[in-house]
Tab-separated table of C-alpha atoms in Angstrom:
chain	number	residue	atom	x	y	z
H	114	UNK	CA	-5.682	10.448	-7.852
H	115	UNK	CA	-2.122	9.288	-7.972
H	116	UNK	CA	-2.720	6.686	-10.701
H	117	UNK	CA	-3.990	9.684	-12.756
H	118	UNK	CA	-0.805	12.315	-11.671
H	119	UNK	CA	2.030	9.273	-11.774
H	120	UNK	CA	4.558	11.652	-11.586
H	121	UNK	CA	3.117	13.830	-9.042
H	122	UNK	CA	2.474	10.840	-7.065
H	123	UNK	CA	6.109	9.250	-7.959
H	124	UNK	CA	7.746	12.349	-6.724
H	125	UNK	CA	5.910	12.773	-3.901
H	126	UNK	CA	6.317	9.453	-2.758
H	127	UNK	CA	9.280	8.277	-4.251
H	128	UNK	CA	11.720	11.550	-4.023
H	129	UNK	CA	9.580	12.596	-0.485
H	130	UNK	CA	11.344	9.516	1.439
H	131	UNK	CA	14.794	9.868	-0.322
H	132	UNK	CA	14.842	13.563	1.453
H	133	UNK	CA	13.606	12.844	4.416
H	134	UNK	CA	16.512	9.838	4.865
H	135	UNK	CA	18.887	11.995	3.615
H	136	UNK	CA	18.313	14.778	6.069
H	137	UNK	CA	17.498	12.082	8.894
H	138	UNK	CA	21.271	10.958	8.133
H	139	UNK	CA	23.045	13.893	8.074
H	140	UNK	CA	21.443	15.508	11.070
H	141	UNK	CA	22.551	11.962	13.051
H	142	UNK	CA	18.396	10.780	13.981
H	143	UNK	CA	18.424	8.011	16.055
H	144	UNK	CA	15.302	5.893	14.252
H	145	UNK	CA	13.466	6.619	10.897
H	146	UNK	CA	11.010	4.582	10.461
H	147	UNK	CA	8.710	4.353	7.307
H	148	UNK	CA	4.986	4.011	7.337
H	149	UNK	CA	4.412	1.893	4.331
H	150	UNK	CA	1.194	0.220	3.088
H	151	UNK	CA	-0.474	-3.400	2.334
H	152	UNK	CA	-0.296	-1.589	-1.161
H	153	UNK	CA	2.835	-1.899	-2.011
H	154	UNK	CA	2.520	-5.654	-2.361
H	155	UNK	CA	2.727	-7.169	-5.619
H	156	UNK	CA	1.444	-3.866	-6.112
H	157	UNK	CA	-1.389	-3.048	-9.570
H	158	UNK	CA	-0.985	0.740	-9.176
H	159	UNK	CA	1.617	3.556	-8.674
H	160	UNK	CA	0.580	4.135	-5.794
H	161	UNK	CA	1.977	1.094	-4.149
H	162	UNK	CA	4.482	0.442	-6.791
H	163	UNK	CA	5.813	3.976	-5.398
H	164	UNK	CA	5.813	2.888	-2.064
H	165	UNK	CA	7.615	-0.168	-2.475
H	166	UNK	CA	10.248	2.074	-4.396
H	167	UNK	CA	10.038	4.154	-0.910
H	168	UNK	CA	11.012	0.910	0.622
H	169	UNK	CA	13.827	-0.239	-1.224
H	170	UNK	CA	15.200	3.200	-0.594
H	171	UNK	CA	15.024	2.888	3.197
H	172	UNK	CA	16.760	-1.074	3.072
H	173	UNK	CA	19.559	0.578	0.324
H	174	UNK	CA	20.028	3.323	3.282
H	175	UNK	CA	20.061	0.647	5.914
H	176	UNK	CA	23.205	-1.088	4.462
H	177	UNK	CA	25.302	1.551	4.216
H	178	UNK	CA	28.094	1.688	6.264
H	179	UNK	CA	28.987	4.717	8.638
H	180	UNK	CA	25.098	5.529	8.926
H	181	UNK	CA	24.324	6.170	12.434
H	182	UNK	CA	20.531	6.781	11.532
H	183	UNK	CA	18.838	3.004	12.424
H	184	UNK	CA	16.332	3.074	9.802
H	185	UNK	CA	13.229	0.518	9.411
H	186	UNK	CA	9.887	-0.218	7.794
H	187	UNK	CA	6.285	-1.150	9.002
H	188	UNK	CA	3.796	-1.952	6.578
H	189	UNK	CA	-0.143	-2.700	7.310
H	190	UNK	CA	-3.598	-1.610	5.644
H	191	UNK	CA	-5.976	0.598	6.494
H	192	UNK	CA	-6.595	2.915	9.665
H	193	UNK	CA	-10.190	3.422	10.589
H	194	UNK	CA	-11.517	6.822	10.590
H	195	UNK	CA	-8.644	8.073	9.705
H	196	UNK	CA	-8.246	10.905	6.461
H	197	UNK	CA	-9.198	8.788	3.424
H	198	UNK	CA	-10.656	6.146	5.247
H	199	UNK	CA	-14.089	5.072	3.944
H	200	UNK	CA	-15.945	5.830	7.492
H	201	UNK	CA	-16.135	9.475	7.470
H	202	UNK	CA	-17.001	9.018	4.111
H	203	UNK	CA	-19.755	6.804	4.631
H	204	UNK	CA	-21.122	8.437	7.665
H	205	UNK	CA	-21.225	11.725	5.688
H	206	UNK	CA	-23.103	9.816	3.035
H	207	UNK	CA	-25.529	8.095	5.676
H	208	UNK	CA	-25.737	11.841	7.679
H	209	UNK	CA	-26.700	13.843	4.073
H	210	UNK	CA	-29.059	10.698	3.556
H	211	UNK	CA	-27.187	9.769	0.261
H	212	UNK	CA	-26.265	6.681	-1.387
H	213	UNK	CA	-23.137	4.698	0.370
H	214	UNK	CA	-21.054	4.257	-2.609
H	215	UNK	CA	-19.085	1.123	-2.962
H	216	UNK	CA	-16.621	0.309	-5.387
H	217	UNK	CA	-17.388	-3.335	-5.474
H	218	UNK	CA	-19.874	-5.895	-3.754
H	219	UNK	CA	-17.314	-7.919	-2.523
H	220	UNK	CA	-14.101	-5.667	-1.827
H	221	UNK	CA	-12.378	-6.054	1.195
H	222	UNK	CA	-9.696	-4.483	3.454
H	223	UNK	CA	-7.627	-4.750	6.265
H	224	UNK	CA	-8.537	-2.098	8.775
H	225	UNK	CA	-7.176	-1.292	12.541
H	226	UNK	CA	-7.909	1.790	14.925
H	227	UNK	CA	-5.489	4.530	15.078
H	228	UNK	CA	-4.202	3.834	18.721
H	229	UNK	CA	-3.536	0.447	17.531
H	230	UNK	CA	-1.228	1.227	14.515
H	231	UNK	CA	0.354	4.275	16.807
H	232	UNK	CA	1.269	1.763	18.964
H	233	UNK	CA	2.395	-1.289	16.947
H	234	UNK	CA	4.384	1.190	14.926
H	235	UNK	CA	6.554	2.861	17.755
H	236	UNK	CA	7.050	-0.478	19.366
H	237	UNK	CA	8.504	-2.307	15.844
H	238	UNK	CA	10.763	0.947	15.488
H	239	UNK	CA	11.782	0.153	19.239
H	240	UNK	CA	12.968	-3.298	18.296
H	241	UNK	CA	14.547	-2.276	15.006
H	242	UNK	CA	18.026	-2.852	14.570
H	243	UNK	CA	18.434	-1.967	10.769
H	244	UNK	CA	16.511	-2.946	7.574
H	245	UNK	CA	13.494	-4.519	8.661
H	246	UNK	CA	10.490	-5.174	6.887
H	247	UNK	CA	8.168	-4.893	9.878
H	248	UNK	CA	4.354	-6.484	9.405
H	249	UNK	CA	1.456	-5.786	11.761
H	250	UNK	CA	-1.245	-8.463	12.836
H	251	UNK	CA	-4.495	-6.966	11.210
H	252	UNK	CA	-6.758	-9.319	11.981
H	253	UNK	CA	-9.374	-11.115	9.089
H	254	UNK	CA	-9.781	-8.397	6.297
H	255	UNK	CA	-13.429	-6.515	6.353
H	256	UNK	CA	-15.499	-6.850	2.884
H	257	UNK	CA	-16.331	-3.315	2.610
H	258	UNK	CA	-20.206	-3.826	1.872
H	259	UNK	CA	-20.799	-5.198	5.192
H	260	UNK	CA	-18.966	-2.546	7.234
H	261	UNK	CA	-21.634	-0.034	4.502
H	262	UNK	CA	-24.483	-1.949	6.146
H	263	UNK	CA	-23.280	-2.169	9.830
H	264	UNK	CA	-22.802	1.513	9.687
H	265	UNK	CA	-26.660	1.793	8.071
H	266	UNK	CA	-27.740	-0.202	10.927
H	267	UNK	CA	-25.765	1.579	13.786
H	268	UNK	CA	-26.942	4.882	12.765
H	269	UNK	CA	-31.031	3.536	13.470
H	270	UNK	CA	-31.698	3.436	9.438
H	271	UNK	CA	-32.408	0.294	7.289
H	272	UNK	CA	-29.866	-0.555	4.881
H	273	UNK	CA	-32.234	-0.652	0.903
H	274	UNK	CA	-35.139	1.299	2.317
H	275	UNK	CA	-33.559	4.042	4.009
H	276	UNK	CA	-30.182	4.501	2.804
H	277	UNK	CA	-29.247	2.705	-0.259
H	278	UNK	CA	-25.726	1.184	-1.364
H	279	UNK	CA	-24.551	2.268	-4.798
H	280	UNK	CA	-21.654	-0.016	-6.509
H	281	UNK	CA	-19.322	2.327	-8.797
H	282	UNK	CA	-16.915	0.086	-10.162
H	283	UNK	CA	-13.268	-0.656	-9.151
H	284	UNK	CA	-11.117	2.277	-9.722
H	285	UNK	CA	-8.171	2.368	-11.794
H	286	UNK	CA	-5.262	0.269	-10.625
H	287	UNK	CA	-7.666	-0.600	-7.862
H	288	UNK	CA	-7.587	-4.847	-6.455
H	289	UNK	CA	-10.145	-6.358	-4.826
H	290	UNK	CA	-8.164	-7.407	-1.839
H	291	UNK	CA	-5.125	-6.425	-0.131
H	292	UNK	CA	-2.014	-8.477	0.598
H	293	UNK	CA	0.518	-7.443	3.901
H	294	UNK	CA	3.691	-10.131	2.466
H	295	UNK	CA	5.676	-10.255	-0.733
H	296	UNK	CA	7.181	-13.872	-0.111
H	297	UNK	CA	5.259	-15.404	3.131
H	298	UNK	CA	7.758	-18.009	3.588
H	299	UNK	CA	10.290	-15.515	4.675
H	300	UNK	CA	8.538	-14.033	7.230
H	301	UNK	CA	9.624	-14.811	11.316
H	302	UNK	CA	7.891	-13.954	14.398
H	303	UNK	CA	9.118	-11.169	16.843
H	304	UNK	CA	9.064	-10.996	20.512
H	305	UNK	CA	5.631	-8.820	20.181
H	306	UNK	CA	2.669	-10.952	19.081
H	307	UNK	CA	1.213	-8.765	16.884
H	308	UNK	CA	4.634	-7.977	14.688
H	309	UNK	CA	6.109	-10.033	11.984
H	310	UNK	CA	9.463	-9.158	10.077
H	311	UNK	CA	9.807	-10.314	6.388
H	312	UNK	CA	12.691	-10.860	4.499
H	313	UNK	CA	12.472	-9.062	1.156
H	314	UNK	CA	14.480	-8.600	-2.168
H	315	UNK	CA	16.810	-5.474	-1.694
H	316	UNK	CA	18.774	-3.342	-4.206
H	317	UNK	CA	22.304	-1.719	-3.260
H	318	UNK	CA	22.563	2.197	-2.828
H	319	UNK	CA	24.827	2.147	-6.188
H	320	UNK	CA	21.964	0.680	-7.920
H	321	UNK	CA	19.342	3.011	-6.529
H	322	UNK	CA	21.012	5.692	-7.725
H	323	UNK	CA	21.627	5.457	-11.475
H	324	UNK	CA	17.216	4.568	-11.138
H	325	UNK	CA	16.463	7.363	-9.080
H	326	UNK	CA	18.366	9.491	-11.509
H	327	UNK	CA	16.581	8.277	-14.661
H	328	UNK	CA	13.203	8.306	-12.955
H	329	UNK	CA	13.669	11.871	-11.922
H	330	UNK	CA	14.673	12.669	-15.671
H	331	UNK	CA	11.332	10.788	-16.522
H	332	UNK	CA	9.205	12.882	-14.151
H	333	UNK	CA	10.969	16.527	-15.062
H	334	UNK	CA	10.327	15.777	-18.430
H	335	UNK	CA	6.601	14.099	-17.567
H	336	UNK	CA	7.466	11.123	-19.687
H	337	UNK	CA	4.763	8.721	-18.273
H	338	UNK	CA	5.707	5.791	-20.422
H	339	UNK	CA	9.524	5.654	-19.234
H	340	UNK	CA	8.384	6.418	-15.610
H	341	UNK	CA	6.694	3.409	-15.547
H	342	UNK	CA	8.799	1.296	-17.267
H	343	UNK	CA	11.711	2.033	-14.532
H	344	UNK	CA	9.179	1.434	-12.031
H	345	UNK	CA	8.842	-1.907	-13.410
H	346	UNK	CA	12.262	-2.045	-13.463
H	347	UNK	CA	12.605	-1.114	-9.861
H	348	UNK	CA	9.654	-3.287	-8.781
H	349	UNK	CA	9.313	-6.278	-10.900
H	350	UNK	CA	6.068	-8.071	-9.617
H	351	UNK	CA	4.209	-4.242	-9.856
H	352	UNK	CA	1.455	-5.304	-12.654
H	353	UNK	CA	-1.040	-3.116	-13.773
H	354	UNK	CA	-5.082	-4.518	-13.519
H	355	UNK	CA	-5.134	-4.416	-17.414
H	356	UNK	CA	-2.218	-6.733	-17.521
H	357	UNK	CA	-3.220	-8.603	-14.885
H	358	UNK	CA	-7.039	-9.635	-16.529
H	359	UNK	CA	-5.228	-9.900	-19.717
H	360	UNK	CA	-2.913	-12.701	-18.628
H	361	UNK	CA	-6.029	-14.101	-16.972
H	362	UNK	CA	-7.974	-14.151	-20.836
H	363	UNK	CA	-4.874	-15.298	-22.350
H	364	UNK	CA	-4.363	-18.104	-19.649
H	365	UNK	CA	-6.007	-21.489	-21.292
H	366	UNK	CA	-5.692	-23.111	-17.733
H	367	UNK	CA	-8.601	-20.970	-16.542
H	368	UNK	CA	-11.920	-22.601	-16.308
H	369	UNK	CA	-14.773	-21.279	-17.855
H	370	UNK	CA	-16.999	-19.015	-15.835
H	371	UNK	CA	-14.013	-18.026	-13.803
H	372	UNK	CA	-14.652	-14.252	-12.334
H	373	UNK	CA	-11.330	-12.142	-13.548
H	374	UNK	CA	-10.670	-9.323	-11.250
């Protein structure tokens, strides 16, 4: 949805955080903490390419001097049955005895339960003290096709004669996998187990500005192509799929038979 409404998404996303930290600074709130997602990551689509924009937002806010407002970020992937997860949609599928439908035979995600990530996110804005890059422990990532068939199973029906499993292709912008780290070698343990904090490239208020102010031009004026190109301004390793299996073809290093995704 948002790769096909950028600037929708953009502003939404983008513009969204900026007022919330603005108001959480001038009405003097304690912690702000921004959910963020495994999307943002080297991110393929605007949707995480936006997000990681959201980020660099809340670290420009964090180093501002004379800002009472303790502001932090926790990033992680999915949240079972939550709105948008796949289960509800898959156990309406498997209730209305339709096809699952599966983007891709061997997609996978990271997935935790919501009192988990309620949790893990109020305790990492606890231990906050400005600018973090927080990381939650997600566990091994789930390929998507088998959590299709253990839900067949669970519900008393056989997965191929009962219910079947449709693939539908990758989406646009979509990757196969998710990654939780930008640069894993700057990442450092906490005093809780199950949080990490990362140390991440950061861009100064001053700078955020004069982009914020051109991308907002770009999005009044639904000028897609200069959106994007100050997103990849903004966010430098954001790559869209095309270009990524493009540089793949164009690569001679790459054996032959090698599966581009």
């Amino acid at each position: 949805m948002v790769e096909s409404n950028a600037d929708r998404g953009v502003y939404n996303n983008v513009f969204g955080t900026l007022t919330a930290a603005e108001c959480a600074i001038a009405n003097s709130v304690k912690n702000f903490v921004l959910i963020s997602t495994d999307k943002a990551v080297r991110p393929t689509n605007i949707m995480g390419t936006s997000k990681r924009v959201a980020e660099l937002i809340i670290q420009a806010f964090a180093e501002l001097p004379n800002v009472s407002t303790c502001f932090a970020i926790v990033r992680f992937g999915n949240v079972l049955d939550s709105s948008g997860s796949v289960v509800p949609r898959f156990r309406k599928q498997i209730a209305q005895g339709k096809p699952i439908t599966v983007t891709h035979p061997d997609i996978t995600r990271y997935f935790m339960s919501i009192p988990e990530a309620v949790r893990l996110v109020m305790q990492a804005g606890a231990m906050a003290s400005g600018g973090e890059v927080f990381l939650l422990e997600m566990g091994e990532p789930v390929r998507i096709y088998d959590l299709a068939i253990q839900m067949i199973r669970l519900s008393g029906l056989e997965p191929g004669r009962d219910i079947e499993i449709k693939f539908t292709g990758l989406r646009p912008g979509e990757k196969l996998y998710e990654e939780l780290l930008i640069d894993g070698e700057n990442v450092r343990p906490t005093k809780h187990p199950k949080i990490y904090c990362a140390n991440e490239r950061k861009i100064s208020w001053e700078m955020m500005q004069f982009s914020l102010e051109a991308l907002l031009t770009a999005i009044q004026s639904h000028n897609i192509e200069e959106l994007i190109e100050i997103l990849k301004r903004l966010v430098p390793e954001y790559q869209s799929s095309e270009q990524r299996r493009a540089e793949v073809v164009l690569d001679s290093r790459v054996k032959p038979g090698t599966t581009i995704v």
